[in-house]
CSV table of C-alpha atoms and ligand atoms in Angstrom, one decimal:
chain,number,residue,atom,x,y,z
A,1,MET,CA,18.2,14.9,-23.1
A,2,LYS,CA,16.7,11.4,-22.6
A,3,LYS,CA,13.0,11.2,-21.7
A,4,VAL,CA,12.1,8.9,-18.9
A,5,MET,CA,8.5,8.3,-18.2
A,6,VAL,CA,7.2,6.9,-14.9
A,7,ILE,CA,3.6,5.6,-14.8
A,8,GLY,CA,2.4,5.6,-11.2
A,9,GLY,CA,3.2,8.0,-8.3
A,10,GLY,CA,3.3,5.4,-5.5
A,11,TYR,CA,6.3,4.3,-3.4
A,12,GLY,CA,8.2,2.9,-6.3
A,13,GLY,CA,7.4,5.8,-8.8
A,14,LEU,CA,8.4,8.5,-6.4
A,15,ARG,CA,11.6,6.8,-5.3
A,16,ALA,CA,12.6,6.3,-9.0
A,17,ILE,CA,12.1,10.0,-9.6
A,18,GLU,CA,14.2,11.0,-6.6
A,19,THR,CA,17.0,8.8,-7.9
A,20,LEU,CA,16.8,9.8,-11.5
A,21,TYR,CA,16.8,13.5,-10.6
A,22,LYS,CA,20.5,13.3,-9.9
A,23,TYR,CA,21.2,12.8,-13.6
A,24,GLU,CA,20.9,16.2,-15.2
A,25,ASP,CA,20.7,14.9,-18.8
A,26,ILE,CA,17.3,13.2,-18.0
A,27,ALA,CA,13.9,14.8,-18.4
A,28,ILE,CA,11.3,13.0,-16.2
A,29,THR,CA,7.5,12.8,-16.7
A,30,LEU,CA,5.3,11.3,-14.0
A,31,ILE,CA,1.8,10.1,-14.9
A,32,ASP,CA,-0.8,9.2,-12.3
A,33,LYS,CA,-4.5,8.8,-12.5
A,34,ASN,CA,-4.8,10.3,-9.0
A,35,PRO,CA,-3.7,13.9,-8.2
A,36,TYR,CA,-2.1,12.6,-4.9
A,37,HIS,CA,0.4,10.0,-3.6
A,38,TYR,CA,-1.3,7.8,-1.1
A,39,LEU,CA,0.7,6.5,1.8
A,40,GLN,CA,-0.9,3.1,2.0
A,41,THR,CA,1.4,2.0,4.8
A,42,GLU,CA,-0.3,4.5,7.1
A,43,ALA,CA,-3.9,3.4,6.1
A,44,TYR,CA,-4.4,1.6,9.4
A,45,GLY,CA,-4.1,4.8,11.3
A,46,TYR,CA,-6.3,6.8,8.9
A,47,ILE,CA,-9.1,4.2,9.1
A,48,ALA,CA,-9.0,4.2,12.9
A,49,GLY,CA,-9.1,8.0,13.0
A,50,ARG,CA,-5.6,8.4,14.4
A,51,PHE,CA,-4.1,10.2,11.3
A,52,ASP,CA,-5.6,12.9,9.2
A,53,VAL,CA,-5.9,13.0,5.5
A,54,HIS,CA,-2.8,15.2,5.1
A,55,GLU,CA,-0.8,12.6,6.8
A,56,VAL,CA,-1.7,9.9,4.3
A,57,ALA,CA,-1.9,11.8,1.0
A,58,ILE,CA,0.5,14.2,-0.7
A,59,ASP,CA,-0.4,16.4,-3.7
A,60,LEU,CA,1.7,15.1,-6.7
A,61,LYS,CA,1.8,18.4,-8.6
A,62,ASN,CA,3.2,20.3,-5.6
A,63,TRP,CA,5.7,17.4,-5.0
A,64,CYS,CA,6.9,17.5,-8.7
A,65,GLU,CA,7.3,21.3,-8.5
A,66,GLY,CA,10.0,20.6,-5.8
A,67,PHE,CA,12.3,19.4,-8.7
A,68,LYS,CA,12.6,22.8,-10.3
A,69,ASP,CA,11.1,22.2,-13.8
A,70,ARG,CA,12.9,18.8,-14.1
A,71,VAL,CA,9.8,16.7,-13.4
A,72,THR,CA,6.5,17.2,-15.3
A,73,PHE,CA,3.3,15.8,-13.7
A,74,ILE,CA,0.4,14.7,-15.8
A,75,HIS,CA,-2.8,13.8,-13.9
A,76,LYS,CA,-4.2,11.2,-16.3
A,77,GLU,CA,-4.7,7.5,-16.5
A,78,ALA,CA,-2.3,5.6,-18.8
A,79,THR,CA,-4.6,3.3,-20.8
A,80,SER,CA,-2.1,1.3,-22.8
A,81,VAL,CA,1.5,1.3,-24.1
A,82,ASN,CA,2.9,0.6,-27.6
A,83,PHE,CA,6.4,-0.8,-26.8
A,84,GLU,CA,7.5,-1.0,-30.5
A,85,GLU,CA,6.7,2.7,-31.1
A,86,LYS,CA,7.7,3.7,-27.5
A,87,ILE,CA,4.4,5.5,-26.9
A,88,VAL,CA,2.2,5.7,-23.7
A,89,TYR,CA,-1.5,6.3,-24.5
A,90,LEU,CA,-3.7,8.4,-22.2
A,91,ASP,CA,-7.4,8.7,-22.9
A,92,ASP,CA,-7.0,11.9,-24.9
A,93,ASN,CA,-3.3,12.1,-25.7
A,94,GLU,CA,-0.2,10.1,-26.4
A,95,LEU,CA,3.4,10.6,-25.2
A,96,SER,CA,6.7,9.2,-26.4
A,97,TYR,CA,9.6,8.0,-24.2
A,98,ASP,CA,13.1,6.8,-24.4
A,99,TYR,CA,12.8,4.8,-21.1
A,100,LEU,CA,9.7,3.7,-19.4
A,101,ILE,CA,9.1,2.7,-15.8
A,102,ILE,CA,5.8,0.9,-15.0
A,103,ALA,CA,5.0,1.5,-11.3
A,104,THR,CA,1.2,1.1,-11.3
A,105,GLY,CA,1.0,-1.0,-8.1
A,106,ALA,CA,-1.9,-3.2,-7.2
A,107,LYS,CA,-5.4,-3.2,-6.0
A,108,THR,CA,-7.5,-5.3,-3.6
A,109,HIS,CA,-8.4,-8.6,-5.1
A,110,PHE,CA,-12.0,-9.3,-4.1
A,111,PHE,CA,-12.0,-13.0,-5.0
A,112,SER,CA,-14.9,-13.7,-7.4
A,113,PHE,CA,-15.2,-17.2,-5.8
A,114,ILE,CA,-16.4,-15.6,-2.6
A,115,LYS,CA,-19.9,-14.6,-3.4
A,116,GLY,CA,-20.9,-11.1,-2.3
A,117,LEU,CA,-17.4,-10.1,-1.2
A,118,ARG,CA,-16.9,-7.2,-3.5
A,119,GLU,CA,-20.4,-5.7,-2.9
A,120,ASN,CA,-20.2,-6.0,0.9
A,121,SER,CA,-16.6,-5.1,1.9
A,122,TYR,CA,-14.1,-2.3,1.8
A,123,GLY,CA,-10.5,-2.3,0.5
A,124,VAL,CA,-7.7,-0.2,1.9
A,125,LYS,CA,-5.4,0.0,-1.1
A,126,ASN,CA,-7.3,3.0,-2.4
A,127,LEU,CA,-7.8,6.2,-0.5
A,128,GLN,CA,-11.4,6.5,-1.4
A,129,ARG,CA,-12.4,3.1,0.0
A,130,ALA,CA,-10.3,3.6,3.1
A,131,HIS,CA,-11.9,7.0,3.6
A,132,ASN,CA,-15.4,5.5,3.3
A,133,PHE,CA,-14.6,2.9,5.9
A,134,ARG,CA,-13.1,5.6,8.2
A,135,VAL,CA,-16.4,7.5,7.9
A,136,GLU,CA,-18.4,4.4,8.8
A,137,PHE,CA,-16.2,3.5,11.7
A,138,GLU,CA,-16.3,7.1,13.1
A,139,ASP,CA,-20.1,7.2,12.6
A,140,LEU,CA,-20.5,3.9,14.4
A,141,ILE,CA,-18.5,5.1,17.4
A,142,TYR,CA,-20.4,8.4,17.4
A,143,LYS,CA,-23.8,6.6,17.5
A,144,LYS,CA,-22.5,4.3,20.3
A,145,LEU,CA,-21.5,7.4,22.2
A,146,ARG,CA,-25.0,8.9,21.8
A,147,HIS,CA,-26.6,5.6,22.8
A,148,GLU,CA,-28.6,6.2,19.7
A,149,GLU,CA,-31.8,4.3,19.8
A,150,GLY,CA,-32.8,1.9,17.0
A,151,TYR,CA,-29.3,2.0,15.6
A,152,GLN,CA,-26.9,-0.9,16.0
A,153,GLU,CA,-27.9,-1.6,19.5
A,154,GLY,CA,-26.0,-4.1,21.6
A,155,GLU,CA,-23.1,-6.2,20.4
A,156,LEU,CA,-21.8,-5.8,16.8
A,157,ASN,CA,-18.9,-7.0,14.8
A,158,ILE,CA,-16.4,-5.5,12.4
A,159,ALA,CA,-14.7,-8.1,10.3
A,160,VAL,CA,-11.2,-7.9,8.7
A,161,GLY,CA,-10.8,-10.6,6.0
A,162,GLY,CA,-7.2,-11.4,5.5
A,163,ALA,CA,-4.6,-11.6,8.3
A,164,GLY,CA,-1.5,-10.5,6.3
A,165,LEU,CA,0.4,-7.4,7.2
A,166,SER,CA,-2.3,-4.9,6.3
A,167,GLY,CA,-5.1,-6.8,7.9
A,168,VAL,CA,-3.3,-7.3,11.1
A,169,GLU,CA,-2.3,-3.6,11.3
A,170,VAL,CA,-5.9,-2.4,10.6
A,171,ALA,CA,-7.4,-4.8,13.1
A,172,ALA,CA,-5.0,-3.9,15.8
A,173,GLU,CA,-5.4,-0.1,15.4
A,174,MET,CA,-9.2,-0.3,15.4
A,175,ALA,CA,-9.2,-2.5,18.5
A,176,TYR,CA,-6.7,-0.1,20.2
A,177,VAL,CA,-8.9,2.9,19.4
A,178,LEU,CA,-12.0,1.1,20.8
A,179,GLU,CA,-10.2,0.1,24.0
A,180,THR,CA,-9.0,3.7,24.5
A,181,TYR,CA,-12.5,5.0,23.7
A,182,SER,CA,-14.2,2.7,26.2
A,183,LYS,CA,-12.5,4.8,28.9
A,184,THR,CA,-13.9,8.1,27.5
A,185,ILE,CA,-17.1,7.4,25.7
A,186,GLY,CA,-18.1,4.5,27.9
A,187,ASP,CA,-18.6,0.8,27.9
A,188,THR,CA,-20.8,0.9,24.7
A,189,ALA,CA,-17.5,1.0,22.8
A,190,LYS,CA,-16.8,-2.5,24.2
A,191,GLU,CA,-19.9,-3.7,22.3
A,192,ILE,CA,-17.9,-3.4,19.1
A,193,HIS,CA,-15.8,-6.5,18.4
A,194,ILE,CA,-13.1,-6.9,15.8
A,195,TYR,CA,-12.8,-10.2,14.0
A,196,LEU,CA,-9.6,-11.1,12.1
A,197,ILE,CA,-10.3,-13.9,9.6
A,198,ASP,CA,-7.8,-15.9,7.4
A,199,ALA,CA,-8.0,-19.1,5.5
A,200,SER,CA,-4.4,-20.0,6.4
A,201,ASP,CA,-3.7,-21.8,9.6
A,202,THR,CA,-1.8,-18.8,10.9
A,203,ILE,CA,-1.9,-15.0,10.9
A,204,LEU,CA,0.9,-13.3,8.9
A,205,PRO,CA,1.5,-16.3,6.6
A,206,GLY,CA,5.0,-16.4,5.3
A,207,MET,CA,6.4,-14.1,8.0
A,208,GLY,CA,8.9,-15.0,10.8
A,209,LYS,CA,7.9,-17.1,13.9
A,210,TYR,CA,8.8,-14.2,16.2
A,211,SER,CA,6.6,-11.7,14.4
A,212,ILE,CA,3.7,-14.2,14.3
A,213,GLU,CA,3.8,-15.1,18.0
A,214,LYS,CA,4.2,-11.6,19.3
A,215,THR,CA,1.6,-10.2,17.0
A,216,LYS,CA,-0.9,-12.9,18.0
A,217,LYS,CA,-0.3,-12.1,21.7
A,218,ARG,CA,-0.8,-8.4,21.1
A,219,LEU,CA,-4.0,-8.8,19.1
A,220,GLU,CA,-5.4,-11.1,21.8
A,221,SER,CA,-4.6,-8.6,24.5
A,222,LEU,CA,-6.5,-6.0,22.5
A,223,GLY,CA,-9.5,-8.3,22.3
A,224,VAL,CA,-9.3,-9.1,18.6
A,225,LYS,CA,-11.0,-12.4,17.9
A,226,ILE,CA,-8.7,-14.3,15.5
A,227,LEU,CA,-10.2,-17.0,13.2
A,228,THR,CA,-7.6,-18.9,11.3
A,229,GLY,CA,-8.2,-21.8,9.0
A,230,ALA,CA,-11.5,-20.1,8.3
A,231,PHE,CA,-12.5,-20.2,4.6
A,232,ILE,CA,-15.1,-17.6,3.7
A,233,ASN,CA,-17.7,-19.0,1.4
A,234,SER,CA,-19.9,-16.0,0.9
A,235,VAL,CA,-20.9,-12.7,2.3
A,236,ASP,CA,-24.3,-11.0,2.3
A,237,GLY,CA,-25.4,-7.7,3.8
A,238,SER,CA,-25.5,-9.1,7.3
A,239,HIS,CA,-23.5,-12.3,7.7
A,240,ILE,CA,-20.2,-13.9,6.7
A,241,TYR,CA,-20.7,-17.6,5.8
A,242,PHE,CA,-17.8,-20.1,6.2
A,243,LYS,CA,-17.2,-23.3,4.3
A,244,ASN,CA,-17.7,-25.4,7.5
A,245,GLY,CA,-21.3,-24.2,7.7
A,246,GLU,CA,-20.7,-21.6,10.5
A,247,LYS,CA,-21.6,-17.9,10.1
A,248,ILE,CA,-21.0,-14.6,12.0
A,249,PRO,CA,-23.1,-11.5,11.9
A,250,TYR,CA,-21.2,-8.3,11.0
A,251,SER,CA,-21.8,-4.6,10.5
A,252,PHE,CA,-18.8,-3.7,8.4
A,253,MET,CA,-16.1,-5.7,6.6
A,254,ILE,CA,-12.7,-4.8,5.3
A,255,PHE,CA,-11.0,-7.2,2.9
A,256,THR,CA,-7.2,-7.3,2.8
A,257,GLY,CA,-6.9,-11.0,1.8
A,258,GLY,CA,-5.3,-10.6,-1.6
A,259,ILE,CA,-4.0,-8.2,-4.3
A,260,LYS,CA,-4.1,-8.1,-8.0
A,261,ALA,CA,-1.8,-6.0,-10.2
A,262,ALA,CA,-3.3,-2.8,-11.6
A,263,GLU,CA,-5.3,-2.8,-14.8
A,264,LEU,CA,-2.6,-1.3,-17.1
A,265,ASN,CA,-1.0,-4.8,-17.1
A,266,ASP,CA,-4.0,-6.1,-19.0
A,267,SER,CA,-2.9,-4.1,-22.0
A,268,VAL,CA,0.7,-5.1,-21.7
A,269,LYS,CA,1.9,-8.0,-23.9
A,270,ASN,CA,4.1,-9.9,-21.5
A,271,GLU,CA,4.0,-13.0,-19.4
A,272,LYS,CA,2.0,-12.6,-16.1
A,273,ASN,CA,1.4,-14.6,-13.0
A,274,SER,CA,-2.0,-15.6,-11.5
A,275,ILE,CA,-2.4,-12.2,-9.8
A,276,ASN,CA,-1.7,-10.3,-13.1
A,277,GLN,CA,1.8,-9.2,-12.0
A,278,LEU,CA,4.3,-8.9,-14.9
A,279,ILE,CA,7.1,-11.5,-15.1
A,280,ALA,CA,10.2,-9.5,-15.7
A,281,SER,CA,13.9,-10.3,-16.5
A,282,PRO,CA,16.5,-10.4,-13.6
A,283,GLU,CA,17.1,-6.7,-14.5
A,284,LEU,CA,13.3,-6.0,-14.2
A,285,ASN,CA,12.8,-5.5,-17.9
A,286,ILE,CA,9.7,-6.7,-19.6
A,287,GLN,CA,10.2,-9.2,-22.4
A,288,ASP,CA,12.3,-8.0,-25.4
A,289,HIS,CA,12.4,-4.4,-24.2
A,290,GLU,CA,15.6,-3.3,-22.4
A,291,GLU,CA,14.1,0.3,-22.2
A,292,VAL,CA,11.0,-0.8,-20.3
A,293,PHE,CA,11.1,-1.6,-16.6
A,294,ALA,CA,8.5,-2.7,-14.1
A,295,ILE,CA,8.8,-2.1,-10.3
A,296,GLY,CA,6.9,-2.5,-7.1
A,297,ASP,CA,3.6,-4.3,-6.7
A,298,CYS,CA,2.8,-4.6,-10.4
A,299,VAL,CA,5.7,-7.0,-11.0
A,300,GLN,CA,6.6,-10.4,-9.5
A,301,ILE,CA,9.9,-10.0,-7.7
A,302,LYS,CA,12.0,-12.9,-6.3
A,303,ASP,CA,14.8,-12.9,-3.7
A,304,SER,CA,18.2,-14.5,-4.4
A,305,GLU,CA,16.8,-17.9,-3.4
A,306,GLU,CA,14.0,-17.6,-6.0
A,307,ASN,CA,11.3,-17.1,-3.4
A,308,ILE,CA,8.6,-14.7,-4.5
A,309,LEU,CA,8.7,-11.7,-2.3
A,310,PRO,CA,5.5,-10.3,-0.7
A,311,PRO,CA,4.6,-6.9,-2.2
A,312,THR,CA,5.9,-4.1,0.1
A,313,ALA,CA,6.8,-0.5,-0.1
A,314,GLN,CA,10.3,-1.5,0.9
A,315,VAL,CA,10.6,-3.7,-2.2
A,316,ALA,CA,8.9,-1.1,-4.4
A,317,GLU,CA,11.5,1.5,-3.3
A,318,LYS,CA,14.5,-0.8,-3.7
A,319,SER,CA,13.4,-1.9,-7.1
A,320,ALA,CA,12.9,1.8,-8.0
A,321,GLU,CA,16.4,2.8,-7.0
A,322,TYR,CA,17.9,-0.2,-8.9
A,323,VAL,CA,16.0,0.6,-12.1
A,324,ALA,CA,16.9,4.3,-12.0
A,325,LYS,CA,20.6,3.4,-11.7
A,326,THR,CA,20.2,0.8,-14.4
A,327,ILE,CA,18.7,3.4,-16.8
A,328,ARG,CA,21.8,5.5,-16.1
A,329,GLN,CA,24.0,2.5,-17.0
A,330,ARG,CA,22.1,1.8,-20.2
A,331,ILE,CA,22.4,5.4,-21.3
A,332,ASP,CA,26.2,5.1,-20.6
A,333,GLY,CA,26.5,1.7,-22.3
A,334,VAL,CA,27.6,0.1,-19.0
A,335,GLU,CA,26.5,-3.5,-18.2
A,336,SER,CA,24.1,-3.9,-15.3
A,337,GLN,CA,23.8,-6.5,-12.6
A,338,ALA,CA,20.6,-8.4,-11.8
A,339,PHE,CA,18.3,-6.9,-9.1
A,340,ASP,CA,18.7,-8.2,-5.6
A,341,ALA,CA,16.0,-7.0,-3.3
A,342,ASP,CA,17.9,-7.8,-0.1
A,343,VAL,CA,15.0,-7.2,2.2
A,344,GLN,CA,16.2,-6.0,5.6
A,345,GLY,CA,13.1,-6.8,7.7
A,346,ILE,CA,9.7,-5.4,8.4
A,347,PHE,CA,7.9,-3.6,11.3
A,348,ILE,CA,4.3,-4.2,12.1
A,349,ALA,CA,2.3,-1.4,13.8
A,350,LEU,CA,0.0,-3.0,16.4
A,351,GLY,CA,-2.1,-0.3,17.8
A,352,GLY,CA,-1.0,2.8,19.7
A,353,LYS,CA,2.7,3.0,20.5
A,354,TYR,CA,3.3,-0.7,20.0
A,355,ALA,CA,4.9,-2.6,17.1
A,356,VAL,CA,6.8,-5.8,16.4
A,357,GLY,CA,9.7,-6.0,14.0
A,358,GLU,CA,12.5,-8.2,12.7
A,359,MET,CA,15.6,-6.7,11.1
A,360,PHE,CA,18.6,-8.3,9.3
A,361,LYS,CA,17.4,-11.8,10.3
A,362,TYR,CA,18.8,-11.5,13.9
A,363,ILE,CA,17.4,-8.4,15.5
A,364,LYS,CA,13.9,-8.9,16.9
A,365,VAL,CA,12.0,-6.2,18.8
A,366,LYS,CA,8.6,-5.5,20.2
A,367,GLY,CA,6.7,-2.9,22.1
A,368,TYR,CA,7.6,0.8,22.4
A,369,ILE,CA,11.1,0.4,21.0
A,370,ALA,CA,9.8,-1.3,17.8
A,371,TYR,CA,7.1,1.4,17.6
A,372,LEU,CA,9.9,4.1,17.7
A,373,LEU,CA,11.9,2.4,15.0
A,374,LYS,CA,8.8,2.0,12.8
A,375,LYS,CA,7.9,5.7,13.4
A,376,ALA,CA,11.4,6.8,12.6
A,377,ILE,CA,11.2,5.0,9.2
A,378,THR,CA,7.8,6.3,8.3
A,379,HIS,CA,8.6,9.8,9.6
A,380,ALA,CA,11.8,10.0,7.5
A,381,TYR,CA,9.8,9.0,4.4
A,382,TYR,CA,7.1,11.7,5.1
A,383,LEU,CA,9.8,14.4,5.8
A,384,GLY,CA,11.3,13.6,2.4
A,385,LEU,CA,8.0,14.2,0.7
A,386,ARG,CA,7.5,17.4,2.7
A,387,PHE,CA,11.0,18.6,1.7
A,388,ARG,CA,10.1,18.4,-2.0
A,389,ILE,CA,6.8,20.1,-1.4
A,390,ASN,CA,8.4,23.0,0.5
A,391,THR,CA,11.1,23.4,-2.2
A,392,GLY,CA,8.2,23.6,-4.7
A,393,PHE,CA,6.5,26.4,-2.8
A,394,LYS,CA,9.8,28.3,-2.4
A,395,ASN,CA,10.3,28.1,-6.2
A,396,ARG,CA,6.8,29.5,-6.7
A,397,ILE,CA,7.3,32.5,-4.4
A,398,ARG,CA,10.5,33.4,-6.3
B,1,LIG,C1,-2.8,-1.2,5.2
B,1,LIG,C2,-1.5,-1.4,4.5
B,1,LIG,C3,-0.3,-1.5,5.3
B,1,LIG,C4,0.9,-1.7,4.7
B,1,LIG,N1,2.0,-1.7,5.5
B,1,LIG,C5,3.3,-1.8,4.9
B,1,LIG,C6,4.4,-1.7,5.7
B,1,LIG,O1,4.4,-1.5,6.9
B,1,LIG,N2,5.6,-1.8,5.1
B,1,LIG,C7,5.7,-2.0,3.7
B,1,LIG,O2,6.9,-2.1,3.2
B,1,LIG,N3,4.7,-2.1,2.9
B,1,LIG,C8,3.4,-2.0,3.5
B,1,LIG,N4,2.3,-2.1,2.7
B,1,LIG,C9,2.4,-2.4,1.2
B,1,LIG,C10,2.7,-1.2,0.4
B,1,LIG,O3,1.8,-0.2,0.7
B,1,LIG,C11,2.7,-1.5,-1.1
B,1,LIG,O4,3.5,-2.6,-1.3
B,1,LIG,C12,3.2,-0.3,-1.9
B,1,LIG,O5,2.3,0.7,-1.9
B,1,LIG,C13,3.6,-0.7,-3.3
B,1,LIG,O6,4.1,0.5,-4.0
B,1,LIG,P1,4.0,0.7,-5.6
B,1,LIG,O7,4.7,1.9,-5.9
B,1,LIG,O8,4.3,-0.6,-6.3
B,1,LIG,O9,2.4,0.9,-5.8
B,1,LIG,P2,1.4,2.0,-5.2
B,1,LIG,O10,1.9,2.6,-4.0
B,1,LIG,O11,0.1,1.3,-5.1
B,1,LIG,O12,1.3,3.1,-6.3
B,1,LIG,C14,0.7,2.9,-7.6
B,1,LIG,C15,0.4,4.2,-8.2
B,1,LIG,O13,0.0,4.0,-9.6
B,1,LIG,C16,-1.1,4.7,-9.9
B,1,LIG,N5,-1.7,4.1,-11.1
B,1,LIG,C17,-2.2,2.8,-11.2
B,1,LIG,N6,-2.6,2.6,-12.5
B,1,LIG,C18,-2.4,3.7,-13.2
B,1,LIG,C19,-2.6,4.0,-14.5
B,1,LIG,N7,-3.1,3.1,-15.4
B,1,LIG,N8,-2.3,5.3,-14.9
B,1,LIG,C20,-1.8,6.2,-14.1
B,1,LIG,N9,-1.5,5.9,-12.8
B,1,LIG,C21,-1.8,4.7,-12.3
B,1,LIG,C22,-1.9,4.7,-8.7
B,1,LIG,O14,-2.8,5.8,-8.7
B,1,LIG,C23,-0.9,4.8,-7.6
B,1,LIG,O15,-0.6,6.2,-7.3
B,1,LIG,C24,1.0,-1.9,3.3
B,1,LIG,C25,-0.2,-1.9,2.5
B,1,LIG,C26,-1.4,-1.6,3.1
B,1,LIG,C27,-2.6,-1.6,2.2
């Protein structure tokens, strides 16, 4: 039996386990500092109150039980790794491996050059912060509904800093919810404005022209105020201050403007880029260690034309499948090919039953059809998780 250890139960870690499970001579251990898998891609709906917590988080112990004793779950933080000795350190224990997959993802990068950003904004890459924002957002709407005196009277702003994929989705869903609520709870909901702010001269920097144009149109129709080319200088408890001297008042702020690879990379002796992602070989190995792989957001991944790919669940899952198969080849002494992410496109949820997407470079869709396609992808993913959980429960009953 070969021991494969996976650190991180995110999109990459879970897909790696699903693929490795096919090989019966492999024993798998999953380590995660959280007891749940967080479906970050659904965070926009959770924040806006459209999804419940059970739709964005899955218990990892129950999920692992769906593999009939083949996968052991350890709810601990991995603190460091000794590659020479092939040992992963937890705060109170150490575990040995034959093959290691680092899948620790990334966290929000609250840029230190923006004074007050960390103290005054929420991130969405962690369930707790997303949950805190959801509570604030719900509370705000509740108080508006009650016309509560002395609290946030009149016009107020919610700011989303960063107009990449996650920022755009969060802004659109909140604006959609407010627009819908204004019909039921009254016009006070219209007093809440959503600002989407980015330093680039466009929203969705790096994405296709079609997605950018259609997304902008949709956001504007939902009343989102888009500020591009807007450099945030500092944030205090009441205002966002821009480099050009302007400022806007705000009540709550979400920051989605950047990511940084998770802390475990700090203890890993390997070349890293400016956002702490590991620089791996074409086979996604870390330097000098053919038995150690890195996948997903914690590693810098390039396409066949050497462009750095944006970190997405899709790339995390593809790199996971590749690495699981490569481990099989290494065990069998078979040579492996370099990883090719071959990204097939992306769908952007834009509030309610509306999305925009581009697939295989040529297919471009928007509106309800794009929403149905996005929903089908996310639903299939969720059903896969539920399948494992249900299998685990059946095993327990026996
Ligand atoms: C709002 C939002 C919308 C998005 N929409 C899309 C989308 O539509 N399509 C898309 O493809 N992507 C989307 N993404 C991006 C996508 O969610 C990420 O790229 C993806 O989660 C990366 O997967 P991962 O497995 O690398 O890391 P993660 O999913 O972040 O998982 C990392 C795991 O590692 C664990 N961990 C970290 N450090 C340690 C440690 N030291 N010890 C133990 N465990 C540890 C964490 O607890 C976590 O469970 C979106 C992201 C956000 C925030």
